[in-house]
PDB file of C-alpha atoms and ligand atoms in Angstrom:
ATOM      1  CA  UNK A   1       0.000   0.000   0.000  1.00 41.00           C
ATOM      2  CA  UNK A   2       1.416   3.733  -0.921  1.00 43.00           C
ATOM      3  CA  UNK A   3       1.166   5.476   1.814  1.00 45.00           C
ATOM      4  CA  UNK A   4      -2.002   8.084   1.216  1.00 45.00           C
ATOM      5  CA  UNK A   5      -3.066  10.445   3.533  1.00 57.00           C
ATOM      6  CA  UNK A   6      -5.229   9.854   6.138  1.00 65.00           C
ATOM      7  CA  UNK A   7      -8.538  11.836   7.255  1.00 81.00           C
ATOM      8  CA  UNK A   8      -9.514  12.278   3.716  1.00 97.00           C
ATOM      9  CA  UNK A   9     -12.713  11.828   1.861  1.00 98.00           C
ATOM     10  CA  UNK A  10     -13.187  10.530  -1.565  1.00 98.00           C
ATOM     11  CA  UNK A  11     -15.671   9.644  -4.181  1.00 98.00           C
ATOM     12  CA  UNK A  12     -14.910   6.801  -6.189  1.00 99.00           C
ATOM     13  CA  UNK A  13     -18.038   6.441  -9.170  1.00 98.00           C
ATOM     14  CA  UNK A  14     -18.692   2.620  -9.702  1.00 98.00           C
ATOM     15  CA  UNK A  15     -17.005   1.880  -7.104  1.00 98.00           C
ATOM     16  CA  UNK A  16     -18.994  -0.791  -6.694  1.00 98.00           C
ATOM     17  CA  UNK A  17     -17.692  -3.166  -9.459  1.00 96.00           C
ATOM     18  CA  UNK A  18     -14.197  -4.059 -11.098  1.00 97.00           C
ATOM     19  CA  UNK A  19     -11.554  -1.352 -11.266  1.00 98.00           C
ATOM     20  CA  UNK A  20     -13.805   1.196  -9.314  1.00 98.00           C
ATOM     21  CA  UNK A  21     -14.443  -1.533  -6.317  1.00 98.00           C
ATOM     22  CA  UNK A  22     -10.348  -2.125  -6.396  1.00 98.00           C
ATOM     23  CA  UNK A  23      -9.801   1.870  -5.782  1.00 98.00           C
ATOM     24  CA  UNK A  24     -12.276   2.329  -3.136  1.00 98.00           C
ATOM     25  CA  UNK A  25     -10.947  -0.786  -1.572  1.00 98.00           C
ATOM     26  CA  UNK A  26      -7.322   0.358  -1.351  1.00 98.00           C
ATOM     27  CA  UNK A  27      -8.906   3.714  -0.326  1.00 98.00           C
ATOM     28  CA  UNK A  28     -10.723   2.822   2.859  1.00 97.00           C
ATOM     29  CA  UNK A  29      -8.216   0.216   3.374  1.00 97.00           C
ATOM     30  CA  UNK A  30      -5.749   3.364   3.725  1.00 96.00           C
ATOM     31  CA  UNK A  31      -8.114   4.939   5.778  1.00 97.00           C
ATOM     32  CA  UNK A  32      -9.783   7.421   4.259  1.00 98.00           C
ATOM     33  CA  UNK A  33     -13.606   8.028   3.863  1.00 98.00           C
ATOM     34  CA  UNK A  34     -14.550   6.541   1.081  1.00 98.00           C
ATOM     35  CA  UNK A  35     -18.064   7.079  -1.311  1.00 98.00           C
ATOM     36  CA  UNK A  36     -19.020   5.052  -3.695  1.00 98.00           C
ATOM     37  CA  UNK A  37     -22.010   5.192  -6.438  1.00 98.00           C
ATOM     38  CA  UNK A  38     -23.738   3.260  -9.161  1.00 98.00           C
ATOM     39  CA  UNK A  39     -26.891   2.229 -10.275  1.00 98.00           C
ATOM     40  CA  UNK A  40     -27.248  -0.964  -7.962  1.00 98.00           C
ATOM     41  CA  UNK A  41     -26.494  -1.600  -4.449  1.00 97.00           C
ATOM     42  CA  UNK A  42     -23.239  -3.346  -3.433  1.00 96.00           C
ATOM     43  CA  UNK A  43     -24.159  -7.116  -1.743  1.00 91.00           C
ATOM     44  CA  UNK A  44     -22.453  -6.109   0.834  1.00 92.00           C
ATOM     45  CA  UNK A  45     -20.846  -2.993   2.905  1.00 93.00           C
ATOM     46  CA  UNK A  46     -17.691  -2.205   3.276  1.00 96.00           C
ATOM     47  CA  UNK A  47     -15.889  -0.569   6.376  1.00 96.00           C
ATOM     48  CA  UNK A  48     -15.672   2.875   5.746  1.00 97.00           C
ATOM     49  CA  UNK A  49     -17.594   2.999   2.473  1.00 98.00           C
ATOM     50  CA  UNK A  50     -20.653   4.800   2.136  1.00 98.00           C
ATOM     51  CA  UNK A  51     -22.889   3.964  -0.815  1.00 98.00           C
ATOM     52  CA  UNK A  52     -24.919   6.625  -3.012  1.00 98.00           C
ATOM     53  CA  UNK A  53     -27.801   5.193  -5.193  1.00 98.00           C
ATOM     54  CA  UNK A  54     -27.612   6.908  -8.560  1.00 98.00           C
ATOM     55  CA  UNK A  55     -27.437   6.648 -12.511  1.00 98.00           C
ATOM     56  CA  UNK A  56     -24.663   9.159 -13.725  1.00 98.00           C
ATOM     57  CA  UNK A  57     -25.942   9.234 -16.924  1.00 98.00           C
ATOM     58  CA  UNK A  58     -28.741  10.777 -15.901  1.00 97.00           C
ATOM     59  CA  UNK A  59     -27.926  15.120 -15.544  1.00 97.00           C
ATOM     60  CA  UNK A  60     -29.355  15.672 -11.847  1.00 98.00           C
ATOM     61  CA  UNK A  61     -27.391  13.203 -10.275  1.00 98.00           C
ATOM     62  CA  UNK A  62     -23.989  14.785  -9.794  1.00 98.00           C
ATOM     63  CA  UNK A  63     -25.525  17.798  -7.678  1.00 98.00           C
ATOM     64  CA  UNK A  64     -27.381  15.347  -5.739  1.00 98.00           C
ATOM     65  CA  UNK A  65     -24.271  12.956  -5.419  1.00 98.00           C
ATOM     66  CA  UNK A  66     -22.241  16.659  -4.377  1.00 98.00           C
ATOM     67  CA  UNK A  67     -24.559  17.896  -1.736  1.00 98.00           C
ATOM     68  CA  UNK A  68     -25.009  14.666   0.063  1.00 98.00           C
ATOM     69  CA  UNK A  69     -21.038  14.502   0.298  1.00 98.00           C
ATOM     70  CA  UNK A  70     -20.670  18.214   1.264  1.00 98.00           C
ATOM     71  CA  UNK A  71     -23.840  17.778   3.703  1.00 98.00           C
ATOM     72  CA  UNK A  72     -22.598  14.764   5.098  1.00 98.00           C
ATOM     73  CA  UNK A  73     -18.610  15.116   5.311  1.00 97.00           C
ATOM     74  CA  UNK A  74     -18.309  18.829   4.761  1.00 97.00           C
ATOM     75  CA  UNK A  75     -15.103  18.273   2.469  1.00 98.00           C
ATOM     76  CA  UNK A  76     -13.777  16.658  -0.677  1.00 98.00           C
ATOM     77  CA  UNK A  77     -10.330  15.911  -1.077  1.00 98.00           C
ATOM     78  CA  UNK A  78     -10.285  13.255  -3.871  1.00 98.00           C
ATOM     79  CA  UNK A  79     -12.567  12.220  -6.827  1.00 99.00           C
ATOM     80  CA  UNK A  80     -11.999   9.335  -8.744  1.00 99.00           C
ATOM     81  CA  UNK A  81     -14.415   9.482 -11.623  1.00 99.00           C
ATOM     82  CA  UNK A  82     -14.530   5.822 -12.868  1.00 98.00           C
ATOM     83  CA  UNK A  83     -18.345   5.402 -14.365  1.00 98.00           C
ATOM     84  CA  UNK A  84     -18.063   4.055 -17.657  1.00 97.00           C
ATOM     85  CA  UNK A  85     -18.779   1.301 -20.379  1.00 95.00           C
ATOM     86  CA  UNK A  86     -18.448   0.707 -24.075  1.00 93.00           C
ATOM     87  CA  UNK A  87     -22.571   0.734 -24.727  1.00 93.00           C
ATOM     88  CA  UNK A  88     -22.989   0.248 -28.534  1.00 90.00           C
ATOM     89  CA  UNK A  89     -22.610  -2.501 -30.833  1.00 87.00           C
ATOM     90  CA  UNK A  90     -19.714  -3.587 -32.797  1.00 85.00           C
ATOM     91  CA  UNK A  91     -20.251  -3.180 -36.366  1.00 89.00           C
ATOM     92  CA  UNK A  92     -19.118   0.125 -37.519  1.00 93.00           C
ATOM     93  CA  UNK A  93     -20.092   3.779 -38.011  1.00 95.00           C
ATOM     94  CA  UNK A  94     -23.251   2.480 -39.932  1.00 96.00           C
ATOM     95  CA  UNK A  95     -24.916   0.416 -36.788  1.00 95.00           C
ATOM     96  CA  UNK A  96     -24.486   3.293 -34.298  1.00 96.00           C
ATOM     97  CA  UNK A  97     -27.440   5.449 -34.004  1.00 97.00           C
ATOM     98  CA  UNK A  98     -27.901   8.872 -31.988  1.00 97.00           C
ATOM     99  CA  UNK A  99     -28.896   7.117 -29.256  1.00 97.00           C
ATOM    100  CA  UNK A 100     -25.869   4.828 -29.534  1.00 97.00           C
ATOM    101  CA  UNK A 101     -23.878   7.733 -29.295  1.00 97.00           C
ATOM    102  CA  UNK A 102     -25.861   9.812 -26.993  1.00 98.00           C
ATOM    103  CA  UNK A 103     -25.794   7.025 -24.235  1.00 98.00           C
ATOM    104  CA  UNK A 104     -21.929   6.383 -24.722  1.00 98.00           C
ATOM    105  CA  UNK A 105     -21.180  10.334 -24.244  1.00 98.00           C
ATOM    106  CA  UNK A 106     -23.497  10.585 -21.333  1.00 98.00           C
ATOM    107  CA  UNK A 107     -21.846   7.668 -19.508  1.00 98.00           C
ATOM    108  CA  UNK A 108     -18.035   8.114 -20.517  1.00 98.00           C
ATOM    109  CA  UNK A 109     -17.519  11.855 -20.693  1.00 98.00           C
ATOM    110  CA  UNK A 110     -20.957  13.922 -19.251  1.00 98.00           C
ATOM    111  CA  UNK A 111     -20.909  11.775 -16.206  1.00 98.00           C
ATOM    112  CA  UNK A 112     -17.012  13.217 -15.172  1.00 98.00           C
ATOM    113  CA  UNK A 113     -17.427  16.312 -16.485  1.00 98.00           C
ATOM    114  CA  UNK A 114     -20.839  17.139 -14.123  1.00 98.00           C
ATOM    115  CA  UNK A 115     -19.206  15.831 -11.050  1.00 98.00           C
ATOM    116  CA  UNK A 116     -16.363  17.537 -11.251  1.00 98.00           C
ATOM    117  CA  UNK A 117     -18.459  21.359 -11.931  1.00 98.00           C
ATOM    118  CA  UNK A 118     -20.398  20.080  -9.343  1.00 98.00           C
ATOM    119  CA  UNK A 119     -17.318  19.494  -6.527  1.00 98.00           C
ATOM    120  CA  UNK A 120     -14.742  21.286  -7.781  1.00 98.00           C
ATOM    121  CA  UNK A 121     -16.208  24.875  -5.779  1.00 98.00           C
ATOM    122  CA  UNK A 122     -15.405  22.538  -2.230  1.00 98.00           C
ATOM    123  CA  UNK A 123     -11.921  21.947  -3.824  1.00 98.00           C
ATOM    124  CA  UNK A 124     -11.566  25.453  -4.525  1.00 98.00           C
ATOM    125  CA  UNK A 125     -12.222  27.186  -1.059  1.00 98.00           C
ATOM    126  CA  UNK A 126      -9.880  24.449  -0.008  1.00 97.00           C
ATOM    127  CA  UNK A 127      -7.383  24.756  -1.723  1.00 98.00           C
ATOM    128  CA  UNK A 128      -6.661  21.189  -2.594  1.00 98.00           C
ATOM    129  CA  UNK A 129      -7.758  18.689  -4.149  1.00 98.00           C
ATOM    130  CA  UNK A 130      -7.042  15.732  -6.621  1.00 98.00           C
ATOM    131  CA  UNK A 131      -8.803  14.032  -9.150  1.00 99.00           C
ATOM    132  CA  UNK A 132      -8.465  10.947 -11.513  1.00 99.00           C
ATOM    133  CA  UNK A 133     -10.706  10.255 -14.504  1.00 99.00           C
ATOM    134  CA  UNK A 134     -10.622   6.687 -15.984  1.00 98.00           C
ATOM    135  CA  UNK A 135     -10.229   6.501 -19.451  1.00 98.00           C
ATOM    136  CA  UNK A 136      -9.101   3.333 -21.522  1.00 98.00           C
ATOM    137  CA  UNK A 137      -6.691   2.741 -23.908  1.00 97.00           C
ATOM    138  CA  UNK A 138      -9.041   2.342 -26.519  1.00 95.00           C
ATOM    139  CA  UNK A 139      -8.840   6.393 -26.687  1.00 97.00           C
ATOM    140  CA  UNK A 140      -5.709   6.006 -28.388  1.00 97.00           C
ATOM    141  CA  UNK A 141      -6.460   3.091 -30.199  1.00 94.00           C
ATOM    142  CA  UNK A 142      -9.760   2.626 -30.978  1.00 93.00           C
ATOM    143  CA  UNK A 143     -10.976  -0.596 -32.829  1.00 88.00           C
ATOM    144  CA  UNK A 144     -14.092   0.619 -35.485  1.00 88.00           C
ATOM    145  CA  UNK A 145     -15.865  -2.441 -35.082  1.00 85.00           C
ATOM    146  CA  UNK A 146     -15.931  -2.480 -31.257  1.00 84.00           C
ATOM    147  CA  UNK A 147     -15.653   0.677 -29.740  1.00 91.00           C
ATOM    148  CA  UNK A 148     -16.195   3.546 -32.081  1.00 95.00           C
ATOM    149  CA  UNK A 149     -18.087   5.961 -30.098  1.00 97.00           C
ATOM    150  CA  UNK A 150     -16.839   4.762 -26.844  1.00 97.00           C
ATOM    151  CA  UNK A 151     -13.463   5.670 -27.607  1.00 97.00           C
ATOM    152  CA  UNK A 152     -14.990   8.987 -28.931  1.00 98.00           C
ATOM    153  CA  UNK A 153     -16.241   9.791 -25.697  1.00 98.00           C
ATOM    154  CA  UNK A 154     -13.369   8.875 -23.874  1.00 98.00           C
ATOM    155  CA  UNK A 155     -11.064  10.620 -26.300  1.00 98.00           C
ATOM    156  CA  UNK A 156     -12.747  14.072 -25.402  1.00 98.00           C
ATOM    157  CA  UNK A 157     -12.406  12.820 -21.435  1.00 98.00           C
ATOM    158  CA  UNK A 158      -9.034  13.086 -22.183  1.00 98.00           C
ATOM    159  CA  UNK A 159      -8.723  16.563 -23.626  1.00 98.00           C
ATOM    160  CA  UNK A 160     -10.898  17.691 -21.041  1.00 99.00           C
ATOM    161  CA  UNK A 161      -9.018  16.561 -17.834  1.00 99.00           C
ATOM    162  CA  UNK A 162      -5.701  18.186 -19.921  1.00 98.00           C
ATOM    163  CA  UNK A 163      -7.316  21.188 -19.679  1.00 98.00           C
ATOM    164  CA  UNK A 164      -9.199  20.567 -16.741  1.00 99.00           C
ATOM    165  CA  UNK A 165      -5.585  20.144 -14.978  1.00 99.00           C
ATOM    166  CA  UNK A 166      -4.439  23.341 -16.644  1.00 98.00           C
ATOM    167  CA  UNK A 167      -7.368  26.262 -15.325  1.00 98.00           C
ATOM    168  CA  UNK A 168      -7.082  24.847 -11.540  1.00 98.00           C
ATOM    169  CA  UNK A 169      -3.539  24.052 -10.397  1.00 98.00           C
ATOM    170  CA  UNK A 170      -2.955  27.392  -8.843  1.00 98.00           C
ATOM    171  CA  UNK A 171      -6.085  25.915  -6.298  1.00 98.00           C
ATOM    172  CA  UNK A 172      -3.758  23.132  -5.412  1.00 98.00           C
ATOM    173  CA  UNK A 173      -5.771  20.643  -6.961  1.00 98.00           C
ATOM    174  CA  UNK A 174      -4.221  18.046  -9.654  1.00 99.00           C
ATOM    175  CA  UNK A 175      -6.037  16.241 -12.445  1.00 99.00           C
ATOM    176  CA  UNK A 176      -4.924  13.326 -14.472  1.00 99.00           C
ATOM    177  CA  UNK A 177      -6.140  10.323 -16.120  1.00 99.00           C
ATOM    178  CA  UNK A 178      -5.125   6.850 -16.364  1.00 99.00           C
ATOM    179  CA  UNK A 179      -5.884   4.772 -19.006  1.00 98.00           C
ATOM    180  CA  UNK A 180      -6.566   0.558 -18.442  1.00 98.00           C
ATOM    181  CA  UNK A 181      -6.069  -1.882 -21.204  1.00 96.00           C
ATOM    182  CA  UNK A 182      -7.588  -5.051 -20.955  1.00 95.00           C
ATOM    183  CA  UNK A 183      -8.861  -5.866 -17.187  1.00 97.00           C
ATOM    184  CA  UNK A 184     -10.549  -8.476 -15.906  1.00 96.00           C
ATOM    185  CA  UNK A 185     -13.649  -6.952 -14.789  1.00 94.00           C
ATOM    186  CA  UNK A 186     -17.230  -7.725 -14.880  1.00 89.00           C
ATOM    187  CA  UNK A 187     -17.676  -5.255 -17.957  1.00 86.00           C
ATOM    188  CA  UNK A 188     -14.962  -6.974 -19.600  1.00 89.00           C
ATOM    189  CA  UNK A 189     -16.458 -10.698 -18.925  1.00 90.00           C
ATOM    190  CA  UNK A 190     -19.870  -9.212 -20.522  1.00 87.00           C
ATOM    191  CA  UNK A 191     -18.098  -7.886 -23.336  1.00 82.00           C
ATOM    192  CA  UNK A 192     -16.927 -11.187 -24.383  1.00 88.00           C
ATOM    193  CA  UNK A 193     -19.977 -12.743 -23.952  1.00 88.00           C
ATOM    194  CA  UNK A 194     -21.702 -10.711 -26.368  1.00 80.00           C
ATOM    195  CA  UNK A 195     -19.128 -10.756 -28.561  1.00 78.00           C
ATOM    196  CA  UNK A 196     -19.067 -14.617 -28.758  1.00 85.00           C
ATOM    197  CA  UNK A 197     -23.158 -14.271 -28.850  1.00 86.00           C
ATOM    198  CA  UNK A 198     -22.550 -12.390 -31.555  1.00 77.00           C
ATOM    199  CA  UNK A 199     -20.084 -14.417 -33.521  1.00 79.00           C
ATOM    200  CA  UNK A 200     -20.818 -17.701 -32.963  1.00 85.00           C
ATOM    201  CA  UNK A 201     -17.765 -18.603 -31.046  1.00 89.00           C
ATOM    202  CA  UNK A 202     -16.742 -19.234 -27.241  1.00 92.00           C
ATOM    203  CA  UNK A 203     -16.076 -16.914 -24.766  1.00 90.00           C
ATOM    204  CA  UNK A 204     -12.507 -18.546 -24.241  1.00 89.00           C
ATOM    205  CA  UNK A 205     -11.630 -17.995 -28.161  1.00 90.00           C
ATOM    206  CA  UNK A 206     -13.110 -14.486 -28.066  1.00 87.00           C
ATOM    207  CA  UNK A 207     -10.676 -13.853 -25.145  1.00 87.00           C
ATOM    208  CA  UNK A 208      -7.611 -15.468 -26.770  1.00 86.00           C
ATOM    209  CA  UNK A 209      -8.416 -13.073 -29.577  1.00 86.00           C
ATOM    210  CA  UNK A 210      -8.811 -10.002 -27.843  1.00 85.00           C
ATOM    211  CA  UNK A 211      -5.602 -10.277 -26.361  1.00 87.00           C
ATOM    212  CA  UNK A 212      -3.996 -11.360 -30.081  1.00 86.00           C
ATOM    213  CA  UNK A 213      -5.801  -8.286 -31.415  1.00 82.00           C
ATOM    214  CA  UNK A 214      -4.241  -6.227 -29.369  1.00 85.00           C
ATOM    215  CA  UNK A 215      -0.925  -7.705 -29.071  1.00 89.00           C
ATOM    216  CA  UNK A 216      -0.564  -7.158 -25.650  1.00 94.00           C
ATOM    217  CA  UNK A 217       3.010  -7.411 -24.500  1.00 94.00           C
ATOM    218  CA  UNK A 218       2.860  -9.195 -21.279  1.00 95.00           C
ATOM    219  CA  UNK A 219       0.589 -12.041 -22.367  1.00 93.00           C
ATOM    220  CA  UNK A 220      -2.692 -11.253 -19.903  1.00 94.00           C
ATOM    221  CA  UNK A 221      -4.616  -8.805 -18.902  1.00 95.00           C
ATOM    222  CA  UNK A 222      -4.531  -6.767 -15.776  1.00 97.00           C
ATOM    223  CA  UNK A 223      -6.595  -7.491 -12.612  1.00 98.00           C
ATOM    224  CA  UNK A 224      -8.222  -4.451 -11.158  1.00 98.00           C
ATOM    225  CA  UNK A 225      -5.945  -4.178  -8.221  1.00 98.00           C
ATOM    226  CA  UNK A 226      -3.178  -3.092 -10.788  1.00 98.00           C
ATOM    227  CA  UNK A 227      -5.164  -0.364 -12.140  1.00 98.00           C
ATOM    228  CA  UNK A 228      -6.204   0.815  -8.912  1.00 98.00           C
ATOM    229  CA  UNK A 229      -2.420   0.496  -7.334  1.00 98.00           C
ATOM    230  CA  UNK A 230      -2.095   3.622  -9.709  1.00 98.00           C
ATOM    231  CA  UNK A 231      -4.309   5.774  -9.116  1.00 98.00           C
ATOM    232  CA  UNK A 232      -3.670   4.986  -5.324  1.00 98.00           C
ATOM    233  CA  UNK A 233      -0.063   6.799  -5.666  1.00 98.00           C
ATOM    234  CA  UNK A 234      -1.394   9.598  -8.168  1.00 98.00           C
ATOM    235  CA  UNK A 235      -3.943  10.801  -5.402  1.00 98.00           C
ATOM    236  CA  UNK A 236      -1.141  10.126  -2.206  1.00 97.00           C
ATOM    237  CA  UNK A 237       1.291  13.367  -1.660  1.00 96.00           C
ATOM    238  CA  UNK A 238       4.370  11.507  -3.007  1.00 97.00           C
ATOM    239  CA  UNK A 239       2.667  12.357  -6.438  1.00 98.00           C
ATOM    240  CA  UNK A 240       2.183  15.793  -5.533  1.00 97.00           C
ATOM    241  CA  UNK A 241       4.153  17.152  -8.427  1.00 98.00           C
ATOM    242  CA  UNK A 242       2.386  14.987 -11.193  1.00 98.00           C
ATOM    243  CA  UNK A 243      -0.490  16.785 -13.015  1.00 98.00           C
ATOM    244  CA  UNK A 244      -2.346  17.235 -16.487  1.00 98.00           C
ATOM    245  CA  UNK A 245      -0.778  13.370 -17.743  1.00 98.00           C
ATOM    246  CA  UNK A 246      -2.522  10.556 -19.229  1.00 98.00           C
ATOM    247  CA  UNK A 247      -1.035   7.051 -17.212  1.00 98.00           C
ATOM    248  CA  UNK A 248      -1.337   3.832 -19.902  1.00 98.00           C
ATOM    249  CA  UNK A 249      -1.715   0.744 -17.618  1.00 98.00           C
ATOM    250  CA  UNK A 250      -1.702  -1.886 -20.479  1.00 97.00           C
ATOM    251  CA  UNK A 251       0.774  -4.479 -20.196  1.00 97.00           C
ATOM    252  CA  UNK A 252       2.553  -2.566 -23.305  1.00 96.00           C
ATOM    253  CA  UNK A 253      -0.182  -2.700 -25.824  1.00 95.00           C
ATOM    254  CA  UNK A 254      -0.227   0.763 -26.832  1.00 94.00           C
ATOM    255  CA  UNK A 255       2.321   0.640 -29.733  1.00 92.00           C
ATOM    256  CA  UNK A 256       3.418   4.048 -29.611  1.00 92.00           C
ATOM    257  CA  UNK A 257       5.588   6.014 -26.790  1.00 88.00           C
TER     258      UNK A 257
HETATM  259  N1  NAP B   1     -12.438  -3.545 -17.952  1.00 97.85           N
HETATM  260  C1  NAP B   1     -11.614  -3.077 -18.857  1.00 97.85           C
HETATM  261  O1  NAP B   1     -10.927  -3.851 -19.582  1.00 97.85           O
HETATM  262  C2  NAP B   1     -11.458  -1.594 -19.060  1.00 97.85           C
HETATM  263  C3  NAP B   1     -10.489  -1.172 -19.985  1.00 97.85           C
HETATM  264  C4  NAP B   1     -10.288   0.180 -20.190  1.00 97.85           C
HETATM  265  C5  NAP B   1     -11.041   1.098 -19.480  1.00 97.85           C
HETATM  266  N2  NAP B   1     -11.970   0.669 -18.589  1.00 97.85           N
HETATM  267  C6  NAP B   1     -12.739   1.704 -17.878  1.00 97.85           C
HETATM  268  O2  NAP B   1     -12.643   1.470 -16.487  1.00 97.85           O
HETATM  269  C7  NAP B   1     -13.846   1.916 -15.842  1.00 97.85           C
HETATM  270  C8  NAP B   1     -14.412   0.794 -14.983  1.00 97.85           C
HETATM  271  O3  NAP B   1     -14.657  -0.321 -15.813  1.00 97.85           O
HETATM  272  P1  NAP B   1     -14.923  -1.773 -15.197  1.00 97.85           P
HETATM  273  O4  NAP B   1     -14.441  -2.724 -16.217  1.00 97.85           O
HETATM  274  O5  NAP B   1     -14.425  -1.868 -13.816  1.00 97.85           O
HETATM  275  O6  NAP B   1     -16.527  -1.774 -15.224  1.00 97.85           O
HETATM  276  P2  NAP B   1     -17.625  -2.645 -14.427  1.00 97.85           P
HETATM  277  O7  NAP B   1     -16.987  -3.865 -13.886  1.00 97.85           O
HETATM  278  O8  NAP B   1     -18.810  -2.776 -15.289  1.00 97.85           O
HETATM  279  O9  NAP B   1     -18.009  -1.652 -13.246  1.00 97.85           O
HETATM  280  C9  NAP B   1     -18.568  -0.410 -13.606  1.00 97.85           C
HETATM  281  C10 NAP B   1     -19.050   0.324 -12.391  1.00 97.85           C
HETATM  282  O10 NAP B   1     -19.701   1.527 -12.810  1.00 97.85           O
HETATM  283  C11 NAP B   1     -21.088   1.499 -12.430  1.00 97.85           C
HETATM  284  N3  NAP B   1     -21.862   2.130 -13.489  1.00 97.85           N
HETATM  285  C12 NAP B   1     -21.931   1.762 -14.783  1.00 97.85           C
HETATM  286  N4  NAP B   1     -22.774   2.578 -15.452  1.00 97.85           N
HETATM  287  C13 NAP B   1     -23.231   3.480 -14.552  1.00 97.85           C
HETATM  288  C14 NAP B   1     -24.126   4.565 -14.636  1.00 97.85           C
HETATM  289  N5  NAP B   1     -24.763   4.910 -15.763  1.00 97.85           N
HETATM  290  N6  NAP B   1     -24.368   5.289 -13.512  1.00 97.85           N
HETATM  291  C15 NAP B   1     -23.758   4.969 -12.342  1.00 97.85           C
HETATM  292  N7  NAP B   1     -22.911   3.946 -12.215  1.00 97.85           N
HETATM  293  C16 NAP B   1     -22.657   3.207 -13.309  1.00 97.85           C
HETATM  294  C17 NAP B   1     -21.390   0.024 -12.208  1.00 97.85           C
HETATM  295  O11 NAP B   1     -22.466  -0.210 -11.319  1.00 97.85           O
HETATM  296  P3  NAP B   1     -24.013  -0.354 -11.827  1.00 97.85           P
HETATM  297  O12 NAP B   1     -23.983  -1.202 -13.036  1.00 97.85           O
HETATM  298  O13 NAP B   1     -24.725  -0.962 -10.655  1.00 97.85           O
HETATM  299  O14 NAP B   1     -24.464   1.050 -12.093  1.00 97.85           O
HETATM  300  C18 NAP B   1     -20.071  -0.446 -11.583  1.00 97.85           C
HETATM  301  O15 NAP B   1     -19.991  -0.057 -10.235  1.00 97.85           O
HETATM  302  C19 NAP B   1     -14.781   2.374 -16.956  1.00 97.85           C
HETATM  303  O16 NAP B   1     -14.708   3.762 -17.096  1.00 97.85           O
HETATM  304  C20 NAP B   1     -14.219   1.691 -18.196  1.00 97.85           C
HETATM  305  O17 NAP B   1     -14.520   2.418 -19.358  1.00 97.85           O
HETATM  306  C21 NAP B   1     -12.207  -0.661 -18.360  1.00 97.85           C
END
């Protein structure tokens, strides 16, 4: 465990679930007061997690998600905005309606961008503050007949949290973004499914093809807890230095530097 500081507060979005449950795990585990939200309750509580019913695609629910923190806790020291899911089918610019689009945007970029408006005053008057937003990979390297406008909306999530980082760093509060490649979460065990629904194969051959596809480097992909170790250092003082960069946690898939 980095060693984060303690007597915090933090929202972590899906935290539920996957790569958001990891981070609010290592979170409380550091002790710090930890929210989490999503559309469905967690089976079970979590020391020092509180749990927020909402659907962040939805516009109200970031001001009601910001003054039951404030009300509650009174601060807000880190936000980890981590909703997110590729929602349309594969297939190409000509299967993706408005809708398909719409629902992507509203999940993947909307969702960060009205949390953040809706904290960032509390981070302000305090003069400190740090925030991750989870993007994915697929940003850089988006695959047309999987993840058009999911990488779309993710691409713009990172533009914004670049500029983001830029207009409030004389508060004291850093923003950057790290970027998973394939993880083993329950989005990512869904996402195979349908994909071998969809193409008449098994889930185990869908897999083996993902990772081919995207020639990833070290053989496997990651388990949450090696996303979240990340974004544990970026929000602990040690990374107090670091803001405005984009983090790839891939096993090496990204081909570029
Ligand atoms: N898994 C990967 O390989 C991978 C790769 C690159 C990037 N990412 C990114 O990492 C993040 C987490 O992905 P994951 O794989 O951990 O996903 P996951 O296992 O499906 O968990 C997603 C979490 O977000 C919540 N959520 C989803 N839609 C929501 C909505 N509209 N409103 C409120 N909460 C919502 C889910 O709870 P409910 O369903 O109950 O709402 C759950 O807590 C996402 O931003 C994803 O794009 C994942």
């Amino acid at each position: 465990m980095n060693n984060v500081s303690k007597g915090k507060v933090a929202l972590v979005t899906g935290g539920t679930k996957g790569i958001g449950k990891a981070i609010a795990d290592q979170l409380s585990n550091a002790g710090i007061q930890v929210i989490i939200t999503a559309r469905t309750a967690p089976g079970e509580s979590t020391a020092g997690q509180y749990f927020i019913p909402a659907d962040l695609a939805q516009p109200e629910s970031a001001e009601t998600i910001a003054g039951e923190i404030l009300g509650k806790y009174g601060r807000i020291d880190i936000i980890i905005n981590n909703t997110g899911a590729n929602l349309s089918p594969g297939g190409g610019f000509s299967t993706l309606s408005d809708e398909h689009w719409n629902n992507d945007w509203q999940t993947n970029f909307m969702s960060a961008v009205r949390i953040n408006k809706a904290l960032l005053p509390a981070m302000i008057e305090q003069k400190s503050g740090v925030i991750v937003n989870i993007s994915t990979g697929a940003a850089k390297l988006p695959l047309w007949e999987m993840t058009m406008s999911y990488s779309s909306a993710k691409a713009a999530l990172n533009a914004y949290s670049k500029a983001l980082a830029n207009e409030v760093a004389t508060y004291g509060i850093r923003v950057n973004v790290v970027s998973p490649g394939l993880v083993k979460t329950p989005l990512m065990s869904e996402f195979i499914e349908n994909l071998a629904k969809s193409s008449a194969v098994t889930s185990d051959e869908v897999h083996k093809s993902v990772i081919d596809k995207l020639n990833v480097p070290i053989g496997r992909m990651a388990e949450p807890e090696e996303i979240a170790n990340l974004v544990t250092f970026l929000v602990s003082p040690e990374a107090k230095y670091i803001t405005g960069v984009n983090y790839s946690v891939d096993g090496g898939a990204l081909p570029t530097i």
